[in-house]
PDB file of C-alpha atoms in Angstrom:
ATOM      1  CA  VAL A   1      96.567  97.523 124.432  1.00 93.00           C
ATOM      2  CA  GLN A   2      93.263  99.730 124.224  1.00 95.00           C
ATOM      3  CA  LEU A   3      91.627 101.559 121.369  1.00 97.00           C
ATOM      4  CA  GLN A   4      89.205 104.153 121.844  1.00 96.00           C
ATOM      5  CA  ALA A   5      86.820 105.016 119.157  1.00 96.00           C
ATOM      6  CA  SER A   6      84.812 108.139 119.342  1.00 97.00           C
ATOM      7  CA  GLY A   7      82.605 110.604 117.175  1.00 97.00           C
ATOM      8  CA  GLY A   8      79.506 108.706 116.333  1.00 97.00           C
ATOM      9  CA  GLY A   9      76.046 110.644 116.431  1.00 97.00           C
ATOM     10  CA  LEU A  10      73.147 111.427 114.557  1.00 98.00           C
ATOM     11  CA  VAL A  11      73.634 113.163 111.235  1.00 98.00           C
ATOM     12  CA  GLN A  12      71.137 114.093 108.351  1.00 98.00           C
ATOM     13  CA  PRO A  13      71.634 112.404 105.086  1.00 98.00           C
ATOM     14  CA  GLY A  14      74.197 114.177 103.159  1.00 98.00           C
ATOM     15  CA  GLY A  15      76.115 115.140 106.055  1.00 98.00           C
ATOM     16  CA  SER A  16      79.369 114.549 107.593  1.00 98.00           C
ATOM     17  CA  LEU A  17      80.965 113.030 110.753  1.00 98.00           C
ATOM     18  CA  ARG A  18      84.614 112.448 111.573  1.00 98.00           C
ATOM     19  CA  LEU A  19      85.460 109.404 113.818  1.00 98.00           C
ATOM     20  CA  SER A  20      88.707 109.322 115.762  1.00 98.00           C
ATOM     21  CA  CYS A  21      90.487 106.286 117.349  1.00 97.00           C
ATOM     22  CA  ALA A  22      93.113 106.713 119.903  1.00 96.00           C
ATOM     23  CA  ALA A  23      95.441 103.934 121.061  1.00 95.00           C
ATOM     24  CA  SER A  24      97.379 102.861 124.034  1.00 94.00           C
ATOM     25  CA  GLY A  25      99.896 100.486 124.046  1.00 93.00           C
ATOM     26  CA  LEU A  26     100.440 100.626 120.386  1.00 92.00           C
ATOM     27  CA  THR A  27     101.748 102.820 117.691  1.00 90.00           C
ATOM     28  CA  PHE A  28      99.702 103.408 114.696  1.00 92.00           C
ATOM     29  CA  ASP A  29     103.165 104.016 112.722  1.00 89.00           C
ATOM     30  CA  TYR A  30     103.609 100.420 113.329  1.00 91.00           C
ATOM     31  CA  TYR A  31     100.535  98.910 113.092  1.00 94.00           C
ATOM     32  CA  ALA A  32      97.670  98.845 110.316  1.00 95.00           C
ATOM     33  CA  THR A  33      94.469 100.240 111.396  1.00 96.00           C
ATOM     34  CA  GLY A  34      91.229  99.494 110.041  1.00 97.00           C
ATOM     35  CA  TRP A  35      87.359 100.913 110.316  1.00 98.00           C
ATOM     36  CA  PHE A  36      84.406  98.128 110.523  1.00 98.00           C
ATOM     37  CA  ARG A  37      81.125  98.497 110.562  1.00 98.00           C
ATOM     38  CA  GLN A  38      78.296  96.434 111.582  1.00 98.00           C
ATOM     39  CA  VAL A  39      74.372  96.579 111.792  1.00 97.00           C
ATOM     40  CA  PRO A  40      72.306  93.968 113.598  1.00 92.00           C
ATOM     41  CA  GLY A  41      72.405  90.624 111.841  1.00 94.00           C
ATOM     42  CA  LYS A  42      74.938  91.297 109.753  1.00 95.00           C
ATOM     43  CA  GLU A  43      78.658  90.324 109.652  1.00 95.00           C
ATOM     44  CA  ARG A  44      80.952  93.221 110.413  1.00 96.00           C
ATOM     45  CA  GLU A  45      82.271  94.551 107.459  1.00 97.00           C
ATOM     46  CA  GLY A  46      85.747  96.670 106.496  1.00 97.00           C
ATOM     47  CA  VAL A  47      85.473 100.013 105.265  1.00 98.00           C
ATOM     48  CA  ALA A  48      88.643 101.332 105.300  1.00 98.00           C
ATOM     49  CA  SER A  49      92.218 100.863 106.256  1.00 98.00           C
ATOM     50  CA  ILE A  50      95.552 102.616 106.531  1.00 97.00           C
ATOM     51  CA  LYS A  51      99.008 100.960 106.692  1.00 95.00           C
ATOM     52  CA  GLY A  52     101.498 101.497 109.246  1.00 91.00           C
ATOM     53  CA  PHE A  53     104.418 101.287 107.263  1.00 87.00           C
ATOM     54  CA  ASP A  54     103.676 103.524 104.504  1.00 91.00           C
ATOM     55  CA  GLY A  55     100.093 105.013 105.414  1.00 91.00           C
ATOM     56  CA  SER A  56      98.746 103.585 101.961  1.00 95.00           C
ATOM     57  CA  SER A  57      95.166 103.283 102.436  1.00 96.00           C
ATOM     58  CA  PHE A  58      92.354 101.061 101.261  1.00 97.00           C
ATOM     59  CA  TYR A  59      88.275 101.503 100.956  1.00 98.00           C
ATOM     60  CA  SER A  60      85.395  99.235 100.071  1.00 97.00           C
ATOM     61  CA  ASN A  61      83.302 100.001  97.117  1.00 97.00           C
ATOM     62  CA  SER A  62      80.633 101.158  99.033  1.00 97.00           C
ATOM     63  CA  VAL A  63      82.534 104.290 100.714  1.00 98.00           C
ATOM     64  CA  LYS A  64      85.256 104.692  98.455  1.00 97.00           C
ATOM     65  CA  GLY A  65      85.063 108.557  97.241  1.00 97.00           C
ATOM     66  CA  ARG A  66      83.045 109.446 100.429  1.00 98.00           C
ATOM     67  CA  PHE A  67      85.234 108.433 103.357  1.00 98.00           C
ATOM     68  CA  THR A  68      88.922 109.189 103.941  1.00 98.00           C
ATOM     69  CA  ILE A  69      91.006 107.578 106.715  1.00 98.00           C
ATOM     70  CA  SER A  70      94.027 109.322 107.927  1.00 97.00           C
ATOM     71  CA  ARG A  71      96.499 109.269 110.621  1.00 95.00           C
ATOM     72  CA  ASP A  72      98.570 111.383 113.252  1.00 94.00           C
ATOM     73  CA  ILE A  73     101.396 110.017 114.015  1.00 92.00           C
ATOM     74  CA  ALA A  74     102.368 112.540 116.615  1.00 93.00           C
ATOM     75  CA  ASN A  75      99.068 112.273 118.777  1.00 93.00           C
ATOM     76  CA  ASN A  76      98.407 108.275 117.995  1.00 94.00           C
ATOM     77  CA  THR A  77      95.148 108.636 116.276  1.00 96.00           C
ATOM     78  CA  VAL A  78      93.571 107.522 112.889  1.00 97.00           C
ATOM     79  CA  SER A  79      90.789 109.183 111.585  1.00 98.00           C
ATOM     80  CA  LEU A  80      87.902 108.323 109.391  1.00 98.00           C
ATOM     81  CA  GLN A  81      85.934 111.518 107.872  1.00 98.00           C
ATOM     82  CA  MET A  82      82.745 110.323 106.457  1.00 98.00           C
ATOM     83  CA  ASN A  83      81.049 112.577 103.916  1.00 98.00           C
ATOM     84  CA  ASN A  84      77.757 112.544 101.942  1.00 98.00           C
ATOM     85  CA  LEU A  85      76.509 110.033 104.682  1.00 98.00           C
ATOM     86  CA  LYS A  86      73.980 107.901 103.194  1.00 98.00           C
ATOM     87  CA  PRO A  87      71.253 106.288 105.634  1.00 97.00           C
ATOM     88  CA  GLU A  88      72.886 102.815 104.775  1.00 97.00           C
ATOM     89  CA  ASP A  89      75.635 103.891 106.463  1.00 98.00           C
ATOM     90  CA  THR A  90      73.978 103.784 109.800  1.00 98.00           C
ATOM     91  CA  ALA A  91      75.952 101.025 111.807  1.00 98.00           C
ATOM     92  CA  VAL A  92      78.114 100.660 114.940  1.00 98.00           C
ATOM     93  CA  TYR A  93      81.558 101.340 113.985  1.00 98.00           C
ATOM     94  CA  TYR A  94      84.918  99.726 115.106  1.00 98.00           C
ATOM     95  CA  CYS A  95      88.559 100.494 114.969  1.00 97.00           C
ATOM     96  CA  ALA A  96      90.843  97.747 115.053  1.00 97.00           C
ATOM     97  CA  ALA A  97      94.584  97.172 114.682  1.00 97.00           C
ATOM     98  CA  GLY A  98      96.746  94.291 113.408  1.00 95.00           C
ATOM     99  CA  HIS A  99      99.157  93.297 110.592  1.00 92.00           C
ATOM    100  CA  PRO A 100      96.456  92.241 108.274  1.00 92.00           C
ATOM    101  CA  THR A 101      97.617  90.867 104.610  1.00 89.00           C
ATOM    102  CA  ILE A 102      94.226  91.407 103.255  1.00 90.00           C
ATOM    103  CA  PRO A 103      93.332  95.496 104.696  1.00 91.00           C
ATOM    104  CA  LEU A 104      89.829  95.108 105.176  1.00 94.00           C
ATOM    105  CA  LEU A 105      89.762  91.393 106.339  1.00 92.00           C
ATOM    106  CA  ARG A 106      88.390  91.766 109.875  1.00 93.00           C
ATOM    107  CA  TYR A 107      89.539  88.328 111.107  1.00 93.00           C
ATOM    108  CA  GLU A 108      93.612  89.508 110.468  1.00 92.00           C
ATOM    109  CA  TYR A 109      93.399  92.333 113.073  1.00 96.00           C
ATOM    110  CA  ASP A 110      94.262  91.530 116.505  1.00 96.00           C
ATOM    111  CA  TYR A 111      93.207  94.732 118.686  1.00 97.00           C
ATOM    112  CA  TRP A 112      89.575  96.027 118.485  1.00 97.00           C
ATOM    113  CA  GLY A 113      88.078  99.328 120.197  1.00 95.00           C
ATOM    114  CA  GLN A 114      84.456  99.566 121.171  1.00 94.00           C
ATOM    115  CA  GLY A 115      81.784 100.653 118.690  1.00 94.00           C
ATOM    116  CA  THR A 116      80.584 104.128 118.304  1.00 97.00           C
ATOM    117  CA  LEU A 117      77.058 104.692 116.835  1.00 98.00           C
ATOM    118  CA  VAL A 118      76.667 106.546 113.473  1.00 98.00           C
ATOM    119  CA  THR A 119      72.793 107.008 112.862  1.00 98.00           C
ATOM    120  CA  VAL A 120      71.987 108.653 109.215  1.00 98.00           C
ATOM    121  CA  SER A 121      68.588 109.580 109.259  1.00 97.00           C
ATOM    122  CA  SER A 122      66.440 112.726 108.667  1.00 95.00           C
TER     123      SER A 122
END
């Protein structure tokens, strides 16, 4: 199983970015997918998750209303649209797949992609 995250970069506050997670060896209509982020010295936190079974989504309070997680079953990708970005959104973002009972709890995910860096700065 491999997960490949992409789409990070430098963006000004208030701007937008779209992250993508592509998978091989598993399908996103069966596995839940989560997006997590981490800054140095802090724990990795869950920001968004989408269920494999029915596509229902979950968000952390810090990104609710600004981030949208979605999936493309045909292309087996999951995306994270990030709008109105803030400097505090700066982090390395990871995608993960698994069967979590708690959608944003990182310990319940089995497969992880490499991170993609998002920097929000003027």
